[in-house]
C-alpha cells in the first residue's frame, strides 16, 4: 500500500487536532515562537477547510460573545488609525491583530475533538513543557551565565508568563481529579514554578501566587480534612524546596527593586528598569490626555516615547509599548480601545464564572479554571509589561481562550465527512439483456435467476455482466 495513502487513513481529523493541541500547549515555554507558527498554520488550514465545507462553523453564545469583544478591540485599533490619518502607514502594524481575528476559526476547528481528550492533552503537554522549561532555565542560568532565564521564548517576561500558565494547567489537572497521576503533575508544576522564578519576572511571581489561590478556590469542594492536611504538607514542602533552590535569585531581584526605587526617589534616576517604567507611564498618561477618545494610532508609541524621554530626561530611549498593556491601549486607541481590551477579559471571566457557578462537570470546570488563570496571569503580568502585541503571547492567549471556552461551555461538532460515491443499481433493461428477454411482459424479473443476475451485477458492475449476457445469448 502507498505509505501516503496509509498515513492519510490513519490521520483522521480528530487525530490531527490532537497532535496540533500537543504542539500548542507544549511549545510556548520550550520552543518559543513555534507556537505562533503552529497556531497560525492551523488557523489558515482551518480557513481552507471551512471554505471547502469540510468543517462546520461552530457558533454558540460564549464563543459569539468572545468573538464580538475581540473583533471590537481590533476595530478600535483600526479606527484610531483612520481618525489620525495614518491608516496606510499603519497597515504593517495591524498584522498582530490577525492572531486575534482567528479566534472563531480556531474555535470551530478545536470543537471536533472530544472535550475530555483535549483537557488531558492540555494537562500532560503542560507538564512536559514545565519540565523542559526547567531544563532550559538551569542551562541558561548556570551554564550560559544569563542573569534571567529566557527559555525558548527569548524574553524573560514572556517565558515566565507562558511557563506560569503551564504550571496552572498541571496544578488544575492534579486538584480537579481529571488525572489520577497527581504526584507526577505536582512535580512538573514545581519544576515550572522554579523555572518561573529563574526568569526573574517579579510581576509574574505575583500572578503565580494569585493564580494558585484561584485554583484552590475553584477546587475547594474536593478537599476533605485528610487531603487538606496532605495538601498543606505538600505545599509547605514545595515552598521550602523552591525557596532553597531559588533563594539567591529572589534576594537579588528584591534587592534590585529596592535599589531602583531608592535611585528613583532620591536622585530621579530613570535609567533603571523601574525608572524606565515610571517614565513610560508618565509619558503615556500625558499622551492619553492629548487624545483621550481615539488615541494616537497603533504606530505612535515609539515616536511618543522617544520624544518624551528626550524632552524630560535627556536620554534617547524608545519603546513600542508603555510597559502596561492597558495604558498602551489608551495611548494607541483611546478610551474605546482600552474599553474593548478590558471587555475581552471581562467576557472571558463572565463565561468562566457562570460555568463554575452552575456546572459540576470536572471537564467544564477545568475549562473555566483555564480561562480564570489565563486572565489572572495576563492582566497582572500586563500591568508592568506587554498584554497583547507579542507573537508568542498573542498565540498562547488564543490557545488558552479558545480551549478554555470550548471546554467550559462549548459544544462538540463532528467534522463533515465526504459522501460515499453512489453506484447505480442494475436497470430492468440490463437485466433483460442478460437473461436474453426482449418482451417485458414475459421477462420474469422476479424469478430466482433474475435475482441472481441482479446481485451479480451489483457486485461486478453492469459492464462485465452485460458482456457475460451477450456471450450467453450467443
Short mmCIF file of C-alpha atoms in Angstrom, two decimals:
data_model
loop_
_atom_site.label_atom_id
_atom_site.label_comp_id
_atom_site.label_asym_id
_atom_site.label_seq_id
_atom_site.Cartn_x
_atom_site.Cartn_y
_atom_site.Cartn_z
CA UNK A 1 0.00 0.00 0.00
CA UNK A 2 1.15 3.52 -0.76
CA UNK A 3 2.57 4.94 2.53
CA UNK A 4 0.94 8.31 1.90
CA UNK A 5 -2.46 6.67 1.50
CA UNK A 6 -1.88 4.68 4.70
CA UNK A 7 -0.86 7.84 6.57
CA UNK A 8 -3.94 9.66 5.32
CA UNK A 9 -6.19 6.85 6.54
CA UNK A 10 -4.65 6.85 10.00
CA UNK A 11 -4.53 10.65 10.38
CA UNK A 12 -8.19 11.38 10.97
CA UNK A 13 -9.27 15.00 11.62
CA UNK A 14 -9.55 14.29 15.35
CA UNK A 15 -6.03 12.82 15.45
CA UNK A 16 -4.62 15.83 13.61
CA UNK A 17 -6.22 18.11 16.19
CA UNK A 18 -4.68 16.01 18.96
CA UNK A 19 -1.15 16.50 17.58
CA UNK A 20 -1.91 20.16 16.92
CA UNK A 21 -3.08 20.63 20.52
CA UNK A 22 0.01 18.93 21.94
CA UNK A 23 2.23 21.30 19.97
CA UNK A 24 0.24 24.36 21.06
CA UNK A 25 0.41 23.57 24.78
CA UNK A 26 3.99 22.29 24.80
CA UNK A 27 5.70 24.85 22.57
CA UNK A 28 5.45 28.26 24.32
CA UNK A 29 7.98 27.81 27.16
CA UNK A 30 10.30 25.42 25.32
CA UNK A 31 10.13 26.27 21.61
CA UNK A 32 9.00 29.89 21.85
CA UNK A 33 7.75 31.26 18.55
CA UNK A 34 7.00 27.75 17.30
CA UNK A 35 3.60 28.13 18.94
CA UNK A 36 2.94 31.09 16.66
CA UNK A 37 3.80 29.08 13.54
CA UNK A 38 1.70 26.13 14.71
CA UNK A 39 -1.30 28.23 15.69
CA UNK A 40 -1.33 30.34 12.53
CA UNK A 41 -0.71 27.34 10.33
CA UNK A 42 -3.63 25.53 11.92
CA UNK A 43 -5.83 28.59 11.60
CA UNK A 44 -5.06 29.04 7.91
CA UNK A 45 -5.71 25.35 7.26
CA UNK A 46 -9.00 25.71 9.12
CA UNK A 47 -9.98 28.59 6.84
CA UNK A 48 -9.46 26.31 3.83
CA UNK A 49 -11.46 23.51 5.43
CA UNK A 50 -14.33 25.85 6.22
CA UNK A 51 -14.26 27.25 2.70
CA UNK A 52 -14.32 23.71 1.30
CA UNK A 53 -17.22 22.86 3.64
CA UNK A 54 -15.19 20.19 5.41
CA UNK A 55 -15.72 21.89 8.76
CA UNK A 56 -18.80 23.37 10.35
CA UNK A 57 -18.58 26.92 11.66
CA UNK A 58 -19.39 26.35 15.33
CA UNK A 59 -21.33 29.24 16.86
CA UNK A 60 -22.58 29.28 20.44
CA UNK A 61 -23.22 32.09 22.89
CA UNK A 62 -19.91 32.09 24.80
CA UNK A 63 -17.91 31.87 21.57
CA UNK A 64 -20.02 34.60 19.97
CA UNK A 65 -19.57 36.92 22.96
CA UNK A 66 -15.80 36.41 22.92
CA UNK A 67 -15.65 36.96 19.16
CA UNK A 68 -17.59 40.22 19.39
CA UNK A 69 -15.28 41.52 22.14
CA UNK A 70 -12.12 40.56 20.24
CA UNK A 71 -13.32 41.98 16.96
CA UNK A 72 -14.40 45.20 18.72
CA UNK A 73 -10.84 45.65 20.00
CA UNK A 74 -9.38 45.09 16.53
CA UNK A 75 -11.91 47.53 15.05
CA UNK A 76 -10.98 50.14 17.68
CA UNK A 77 -7.31 49.90 16.70
CA UNK A 78 -8.14 50.34 13.01
CA UNK A 79 -10.50 53.21 13.78
CA UNK A 80 -7.76 55.00 15.71
CA UNK A 81 -5.51 54.93 12.66
CA UNK A 82 -8.34 56.18 10.45
CA UNK A 83 -9.05 59.11 12.78
CA UNK A 84 -5.34 60.01 12.93
CA UNK A 85 -4.96 59.72 9.14
CA UNK A 86 -2.26 57.04 9.37
CA UNK A 87 -4.18 54.04 8.06
CA UNK A 88 -1.87 53.36 5.12
CA UNK A 89 1.28 53.74 7.22
CA UNK A 90 -0.12 51.52 9.99
CA UNK A 91 -1.05 48.54 7.81
CA UNK A 92 2.07 46.59 8.79
CA UNK A 93 1.31 47.19 12.48
CA UNK A 94 -2.10 45.52 12.08
CA UNK A 95 -0.56 42.10 11.42
CA UNK A 96 -0.55 41.06 15.12
CA UNK A 97 -4.31 41.62 15.14
CA UNK A 98 -4.70 38.72 12.68
CA UNK A 99 -3.88 36.32 15.51
CA UNK A 100 -6.85 37.61 17.49
CA UNK A 101 -9.13 37.54 14.44
CA UNK A 102 -8.53 33.80 14.11
CA UNK A 103 -10.42 33.13 17.36
CA UNK A 104 -13.74 31.91 15.83
CA UNK A 105 -11.92 29.93 13.13
CA UNK A 106 -9.74 28.08 15.64
CA UNK A 107 -12.72 27.56 17.92
CA UNK A 108 -14.64 25.80 15.15
CA UNK A 109 -11.67 23.53 14.44
CA UNK A 110 -10.98 22.65 18.07
CA UNK A 111 -14.65 21.80 18.52
CA UNK A 112 -14.29 18.49 16.68
CA UNK A 113 -12.19 16.89 19.42
CA UNK A 114 -13.64 15.22 22.49
CA UNK A 115 -13.55 17.57 25.47
CA UNK A 116 -12.04 15.08 27.90
CA UNK A 117 -9.25 14.28 25.44
CA UNK A 118 -8.44 17.95 24.94
CA UNK A 119 -8.35 18.59 28.69
CA UNK A 120 -6.00 15.66 29.20
CA UNK A 121 -3.75 16.87 26.39
CA UNK A 122 -3.59 20.34 27.96
CA UNK A 123 -2.52 18.87 31.30
CA UNK A 124 0.06 16.37 30.03
CA UNK A 125 1.58 18.67 27.40
CA UNK A 126 1.84 21.42 30.01
CA UNK A 127 3.60 19.00 32.36
CA UNK A 128 6.15 18.24 29.65
CA UNK A 129 6.50 21.98 29.00
CA UNK A 130 7.24 22.67 32.68
CA UNK A 131 9.96 20.03 32.70
CA UNK A 132 11.50 21.40 29.53
CA UNK A 133 11.29 24.94 30.86
CA UNK A 134 13.23 24.00 33.98
CA UNK A 135 15.97 22.31 31.94
CA UNK A 136 16.35 25.38 29.73
CA UNK A 137 16.32 27.73 32.72
CA UNK A 138 19.04 25.77 34.52
CA UNK A 139 21.22 25.60 31.41
CA UNK A 140 20.82 29.31 30.70
CA UNK A 141 21.42 30.41 34.28
CA UNK A 142 24.28 28.12 35.34
CA UNK A 143 25.95 27.09 32.08
CA UNK A 144 25.50 30.09 29.79
CA UNK A 145 25.56 32.59 32.67
CA UNK A 146 22.37 34.50 31.87
CA UNK A 147 21.10 36.60 34.78
CA UNK A 148 17.46 35.91 33.84
CA UNK A 149 16.31 32.74 32.14
CA UNK A 150 14.51 33.25 28.83
CA UNK A 151 13.70 29.65 27.93
CA UNK A 152 12.70 29.16 24.33
CA UNK A 153 10.77 32.44 24.29
CA UNK A 154 13.86 34.66 24.11
CA UNK A 155 12.39 37.07 26.66
CA UNK A 156 12.26 36.62 30.46
CA UNK A 157 8.78 38.12 30.88
CA UNK A 158 7.26 36.12 28.03
CA UNK A 159 8.97 32.95 29.24
CA UNK A 160 7.66 33.48 32.77
CA UNK A 161 4.12 34.17 31.52
CA UNK A 162 3.74 31.05 29.40
CA UNK A 163 5.50 28.84 31.96
CA UNK A 164 3.18 30.14 34.67
CA UNK A 165 0.19 29.08 32.55
CA UNK A 166 1.70 25.61 32.14
CA UNK A 167 2.12 25.37 35.90
CA UNK A 168 -1.54 26.23 36.40
CA UNK A 169 -2.64 23.51 33.98
CA UNK A 170 -0.64 20.92 35.93
CA UNK A 171 -1.99 22.14 39.24
CA UNK A 172 -5.57 22.26 37.99
CA UNK A 173 -5.30 18.79 36.50
CA UNK A 174 -3.95 17.38 39.76
CA UNK A 175 -6.51 19.05 42.03
CA UNK A 176 -9.58 18.56 39.83
CA UNK A 177 -9.19 14.78 39.79
CA UNK A 178 -9.05 14.63 35.99
CA UNK A 179 -5.68 12.88 36.16
CA UNK A 180 -5.04 10.15 38.68
CA UNK A 181 -1.28 10.64 38.47
CA UNK A 182 -1.36 13.68 40.74
CA UNK A 183 2.17 13.20 42.08
CA UNK A 184 3.95 13.48 38.70
CA UNK A 185 1.81 16.51 37.91
CA UNK A 186 2.78 18.09 41.21
CA UNK A 187 6.45 17.50 40.45
CA UNK A 188 6.01 19.04 36.98
CA UNK A 189 4.22 22.04 38.50
CA UNK A 190 7.09 22.50 40.96
CA UNK A 191 9.56 22.39 38.08
CA UNK A 192 7.58 25.09 36.30
CA UNK A 193 7.50 27.26 39.43
CA UNK A 194 11.28 27.05 39.76
CA UNK A 195 11.70 27.92 36.07
CA UNK A 196 9.39 30.92 36.53
CA UNK A 197 11.48 32.16 39.45
CA UNK A 198 14.66 31.77 37.38
CA UNK A 199 13.15 34.18 34.85
CA UNK A 200 13.37 36.95 37.45
CA UNK A 201 9.99 38.36 36.40
CA UNK A 202 8.69 39.70 39.68
CA UNK A 203 5.20 40.64 38.47
CA UNK A 204 4.65 37.14 37.12
CA UNK A 205 5.65 35.81 40.53
CA UNK A 206 2.73 37.77 41.95
CA UNK A 207 0.44 36.47 39.22
CA UNK A 208 1.58 32.92 40.01
CA UNK A 209 0.60 33.24 43.66
CA UNK A 210 -2.79 34.76 42.82
CA UNK A 211 -3.49 32.06 40.22
CA UNK A 212 -2.62 29.30 42.71
CA UNK A 213 -5.14 30.75 45.16
CA UNK A 214 -7.74 30.88 42.38
CA UNK A 215 -7.18 27.20 41.53
CA UNK A 216 -7.52 26.25 45.19
CA UNK A 217 -10.78 28.21 45.47
CA UNK A 218 -12.22 26.61 42.33
CA UNK A 219 -11.46 23.10 43.59
CA UNK A 220 -12.22 23.72 47.26
CA UNK A 221 -15.20 21.32 47.28
CA UNK A 222 -12.91 18.38 46.58
CA UNK A 223 -10.91 18.95 49.74
CA UNK A 224 -11.60 16.88 52.82
CA UNK A 225 -9.79 17.13 56.12
CA UNK A 226 -7.49 14.28 55.18
CA UNK A 227 -6.44 15.54 51.75
CA UNK A 228 -6.37 19.13 53.03
CA UNK A 229 -3.77 18.10 55.56
CA UNK A 230 -1.82 16.30 52.84
CA UNK A 231 -2.12 19.31 50.55
CA UNK A 232 -0.74 21.64 53.21
CA UNK A 233 2.20 19.32 53.77
CA UNK A 234 2.95 19.09 50.06
CA UNK A 235 2.55 22.85 49.60
CA UNK A 236 4.83 23.57 52.54
CA UNK A 237 7.50 21.15 51.37
CA UNK A 238 7.32 22.52 47.82
CA UNK A 239 7.63 26.09 49.05
CA UNK A 240 10.67 25.25 51.16
CA UNK A 241 12.31 23.39 48.29
CA UNK A 242 11.62 26.22 45.85
CA UNK A 243 12.96 28.79 48.31
CA UNK A 244 16.09 26.73 48.91
CA UNK A 245 16.82 26.42 45.19
CA UNK A 246 15.94 29.94 44.13
CA UNK A 247 16.77 31.93 47.27
CA UNK A 248 19.72 33.83 45.71
CA UNK A 249 17.58 34.89 42.74
CA UNK A 250 14.69 36.06 44.92
CA UNK A 251 17.05 38.04 47.15
CA UNK A 252 18.87 39.62 44.20
CA UNK A 253 15.69 40.63 42.37
CA UNK A 254 14.19 42.08 45.55
CA UNK A 255 17.41 43.95 46.29
CA UNK A 256 17.44 45.38 42.74
CA UNK A 257 13.86 46.56 43.17
CA UNK A 258 14.65 48.49 46.35
CA UNK A 259 17.81 49.95 44.81
CA UNK A 260 15.85 51.11 41.77
CA UNK A 261 13.20 52.64 43.99
CA UNK A 262 15.79 54.48 46.05
CA UNK A 263 17.54 55.77 42.93
CA UNK A 264 14.22 56.99 41.52
CA UNK A 265 13.00 58.74 44.66
CA UNK A 266 16.29 60.27 45.80
CA UNK A 267 18.07 61.12 42.54
CA UNK A 268 15.25 60.98 40.00
CA UNK A 269 17.16 58.29 38.11
CA UNK A 270 15.03 56.97 35.23
CA UNK A 271 17.74 54.77 33.72
CA UNK A 272 16.92 51.75 35.92
CA UNK A 273 14.21 49.21 34.94
CA UNK A 274 11.84 50.73 37.49
CA UNK A 275 12.75 54.27 36.46
CA UNK A 276 12.14 53.48 32.79
CA UNK A 277 8.70 52.10 33.59
CA UNK A 278 7.75 55.12 35.67
CA UNK A 279 8.95 57.41 32.90
CA UNK A 280 6.97 55.46 30.31
CA UNK A 281 3.83 55.66 32.45
CA UNK A 282 4.21 59.45 32.82
CA UNK A 283 4.71 59.87 29.08
CA UNK A 284 1.81 57.55 28.32
CA UNK A 285 -0.61 59.34 30.62
CA UNK A 286 0.26 62.70 29.07
CA UNK A 287 -0.22 61.23 25.59
CA UNK A 288 -3.60 59.85 26.61
CA UNK A 289 -4.71 63.27 27.84
CA UNK A 290 -3.85 64.71 24.43
CA UNK A 291 -6.10 62.23 22.57
CA UNK A 292 -8.43 60.58 25.10
CA UNK A 293 -11.10 59.13 22.80
CA UNK A 294 -9.35 57.64 19.77
CA UNK A 295 -5.69 57.76 20.77
CA UNK A 296 -2.69 58.43 18.56
CA UNK A 297 -2.75 55.30 16.40
CA UNK A 298 -1.10 51.91 16.66
CA UNK A 299 2.29 53.09 15.35
CA UNK A 300 2.68 56.19 17.54
CA UNK A 301 4.14 54.56 20.67
CA UNK A 302 7.79 54.55 19.63
CA UNK A 303 7.73 58.16 18.45
CA UNK A 304 5.96 59.33 21.61
CA UNK A 305 8.38 57.52 23.92
CA UNK A 306 11.47 58.76 22.06
CA UNK A 307 10.28 62.36 22.16
CA UNK A 308 9.15 62.06 25.78
CA UNK A 309 12.44 60.64 27.11
CA UNK A 310 14.47 63.19 25.17
CA UNK A 311 12.45 66.17 26.41
CA UNK A 312 12.07 65.06 30.04
CA UNK A 313 15.19 63.09 30.86
CA UNK A 314 17.63 63.95 28.09
CA UNK A 315 18.01 60.32 27.03
CA UNK A 316 17.41 58.62 23.71
CA UNK A 317 15.06 55.80 24.70
CA UNK A 318 12.36 54.33 22.50
CA UNK A 319 9.77 51.63 23.15
CA UNK A 320 6.90 50.23 21.10
CA UNK A 321 4.73 49.92 24.21
CA UNK A 322 4.40 51.58 27.60
CA UNK A 323 5.09 48.55 29.82
CA UNK A 324 1.42 48.47 30.73
CA UNK A 325 -0.99 46.78 28.38
CA UNK A 326 -3.99 48.90 29.26
CA UNK A 327 -2.03 52.16 29.11
CA UNK A 328 -0.68 51.14 25.70
CA UNK A 329 -4.27 50.62 24.51
CA UNK A 330 -5.26 54.01 25.91
CA UNK A 331 -2.44 55.77 24.06
CA UNK A 332 -2.89 53.91 20.77
CA UNK A 333 -6.70 53.67 20.58
CA UNK A 334 -8.00 55.89 23.39
CA UNK A 335 -10.81 55.01 25.75
CA UNK A 336 -12.52 53.00 23.03
CA UNK A 337 -9.54 50.68 22.62
CA UNK A 338 -8.89 50.26 26.34
CA UNK A 339 -12.56 49.52 26.99
CA UNK A 340 -12.60 46.95 24.20
CA UNK A 341 -9.44 45.28 25.54
CA UNK A 342 -10.92 45.17 29.04
CA UNK A 343 -14.12 43.70 27.62
CA UNK A 344 -12.21 40.72 26.19
CA UNK A 345 -11.04 39.67 29.63
CA UNK A 346 -14.34 40.65 31.23
CA UNK A 347 -16.37 38.45 28.89
CA UNK A 348 -13.95 35.57 29.44
CA UNK A 349 -14.31 35.85 33.23
CA UNK A 350 -18.09 36.14 32.92
CA UNK A 351 -18.29 32.90 30.91
CA UNK A 352 -16.00 31.11 33.36
CA UNK A 353 -17.85 32.35 36.43
CA UNK A 354 -21.17 31.18 35.01
CA UNK A 355 -19.81 27.68 34.44
CA UNK A 356 -18.21 27.49 37.88
CA UNK A 357 -21.49 28.56 39.46
CA UNK A 358 -23.78 26.17 37.59
CA UNK A 359 -21.75 23.16 36.45
CA UNK A 360 -20.36 20.24 38.42
CA UNK A 361 -18.77 18.56 35.40
CA UNK A 362 -14.99 18.29 36.03
CA UNK A 363 -14.07 18.94 32.39
CA UNK A 364 -16.21 22.06 32.18
CA UNK A 365 -14.83 23.34 35.47
CA UNK A 366 -11.32 22.65 34.22
CA UNK A 367 -12.05 24.76 31.15
CA UNK A 368 -13.40 27.55 33.33
CA UNK A 369 -10.28 27.34 35.51
CA UNK A 370 -8.15 27.62 32.37
CA UNK A 371 -9.91 30.87 31.49
CA UNK A 372 -9.62 32.28 35.02
CA UNK A 373 -5.88 31.66 35.37
CA UNK A 374 -5.24 32.97 31.86
CA UNK A 375 -6.95 36.24 32.71
CA UNK A 376 -5.12 36.50 36.04
CA UNK A 377 -1.67 35.85 34.56
CA UNK A 378 -2.12 38.14 31.57
CA UNK A 379 -3.75 41.02 33.42
CA UNK A 380 -1.32 41.08 36.36
CA UNK A 381 1.71 40.49 34.16
CA UNK A 382 0.45 43.09 31.70
CA UNK A 383 0.37 45.80 34.36
CA UNK A 384 4.14 46.19 34.03
CA UNK A 385 4.73 44.51 30.67
CA UNK A 386 3.07 43.56 27.41
CA UNK A 387 -0.54 42.40 27.34
CA UNK A 388 -1.08 41.85 23.61
CA UNK A 389 1.01 42.60 20.55
CA UNK A 390 3.70 39.92 21.01
CA UNK A 391 3.56 36.87 18.74
CA UNK A 392 4.09 34.27 21.48
CA UNK A 393 1.80 35.98 23.98
CA UNK A 394 -0.96 36.52 21.41
CA UNK A 395 -0.85 32.94 20.12
CA UNK A 396 -0.77 31.48 23.62
CA UNK A 397 -3.63 33.73 24.69
CA UNK A 398 -5.76 32.46 21.81
CA UNK A 399 -4.83 28.83 22.53
CA UNK A 400 -5.97 29.13 26.14
CA UNK A 401 -9.05 31.25 25.49
CA UNK A 402 -10.24 29.04 22.62
CA UNK A 403 -9.61 25.80 24.51
CA UNK A 404 -10.95 27.12 27.78
CA UNK A 405 -14.15 28.49 26.23
CA UNK A 406 -14.77 25.25 24.34
CA UNK A 407 -14.12 23.03 27.37
CA UNK A 408 -16.19 25.20 29.69
CA UNK A 409 -19.30 25.81 27.64
CA UNK A 410 -18.83 24.81 24.01
CA UNK A 411 -20.47 22.03 22.04
CA UNK A 412 -18.68 19.32 20.11
CA UNK A 413 -19.29 19.40 16.35
CA UNK A 414 -18.01 16.42 14.32
CA UNK A 415 -16.23 17.12 11.02
CA UNK A 416 -18.15 16.83 7.78
CA UNK A 417 -17.38 13.53 6.08
CA UNK A 418 -17.24 13.01 2.37
CA UNK A 419 -20.42 11.50 0.99
CA UNK A 420 -19.90 7.99 -0.43
CA UNK A 421 -19.98 7.70 -4.19
CA UNK A 422 -23.37 6.37 -5.28
CA UNK A 423 -23.16 3.34 -7.58
CA UNK A 424 -26.28 3.00 -9.66
CA UNK A 425 -28.10 -0.30 -9.41
CA UNK A 426 -28.89 -2.54 -12.37
CA UNK A 427 -31.73 -1.33 -14.59
CA UNK A 428 -34.59 -3.51 -15.86
CA UNK A 429 -33.32 -3.30 -19.44
CA UNK A 430 -29.84 -4.53 -18.46
CA UNK A 431 -31.31 -7.45 -16.53
CA UNK A 432 -33.46 -8.36 -19.52
CA UNK A 433 -30.39 -8.24 -21.80
CA UNK A 434 -28.51 -10.66 -19.53
CA UNK A 435 -31.49 -13.03 -19.32
CA UNK A 436 -31.95 -12.84 -23.09
CA UNK A 437 -35.54 -11.50 -22.99
CA UNK A 438 -36.99 -8.95 -25.35
CA UNK A 439 -40.58 -8.86 -24.16
CA UNK A 440 -41.16 -7.04 -20.88
CA UNK A 441 -44.40 -8.92 -20.21
CA UNK A 442 -42.61 -12.31 -20.28
CA UNK A 443 -39.29 -11.28 -18.74
CA UNK A 444 -39.94 -12.99 -15.36
CA UNK A 445 -37.95 -10.36 -13.43
CA UNK A 446 -38.98 -11.87 -10.06
CA UNK A 447 -37.55 -15.31 -10.83
CA UNK A 448 -34.60 -16.75 -8.86
CA UNK A 449 -32.41 -16.46 -11.96
CA UNK A 450 -33.24 -12.75 -12.27
CA UNK A 451 -32.41 -12.19 -8.58
CA UNK A 452 -29.03 -13.86 -9.01
CA UNK A 453 -28.31 -11.72 -12.06
CA UNK A 454 -29.26 -8.59 -10.13
CA UNK A 455 -26.91 -9.46 -7.26
CA UNK A 456 -24.12 -10.35 -9.64
CA UNK A 457 -24.46 -7.06 -11.49
CA UNK A 458 -24.32 -5.14 -8.22
CA UNK A 459 -21.11 -6.95 -7.28
CA UNK A 460 -19.25 -6.98 -10.59
CA UNK A 461 -20.67 -3.96 -12.37
CA UNK A 462 -23.04 -3.73 -15.25
CA UNK A 463 -20.36 -3.64 -17.93
CA UNK A 464 -18.95 -7.05 -17.08
CA UNK A 465 -22.36 -8.69 -16.70
CA UNK A 466 -23.51 -7.21 -19.98
CA UNK A 467 -20.59 -8.93 -21.66
CA UNK A 468 -21.49 -12.22 -19.99
CA UNK A 469 -25.07 -11.83 -21.08
CA UNK A 470 -24.06 -11.30 -24.69
CA UNK A 471 -21.87 -14.40 -24.56
CA UNK A 472 -24.75 -16.41 -23.10
CA UNK A 473 -27.12 -15.18 -25.77
CA UNK A 474 -24.64 -16.24 -28.43
#
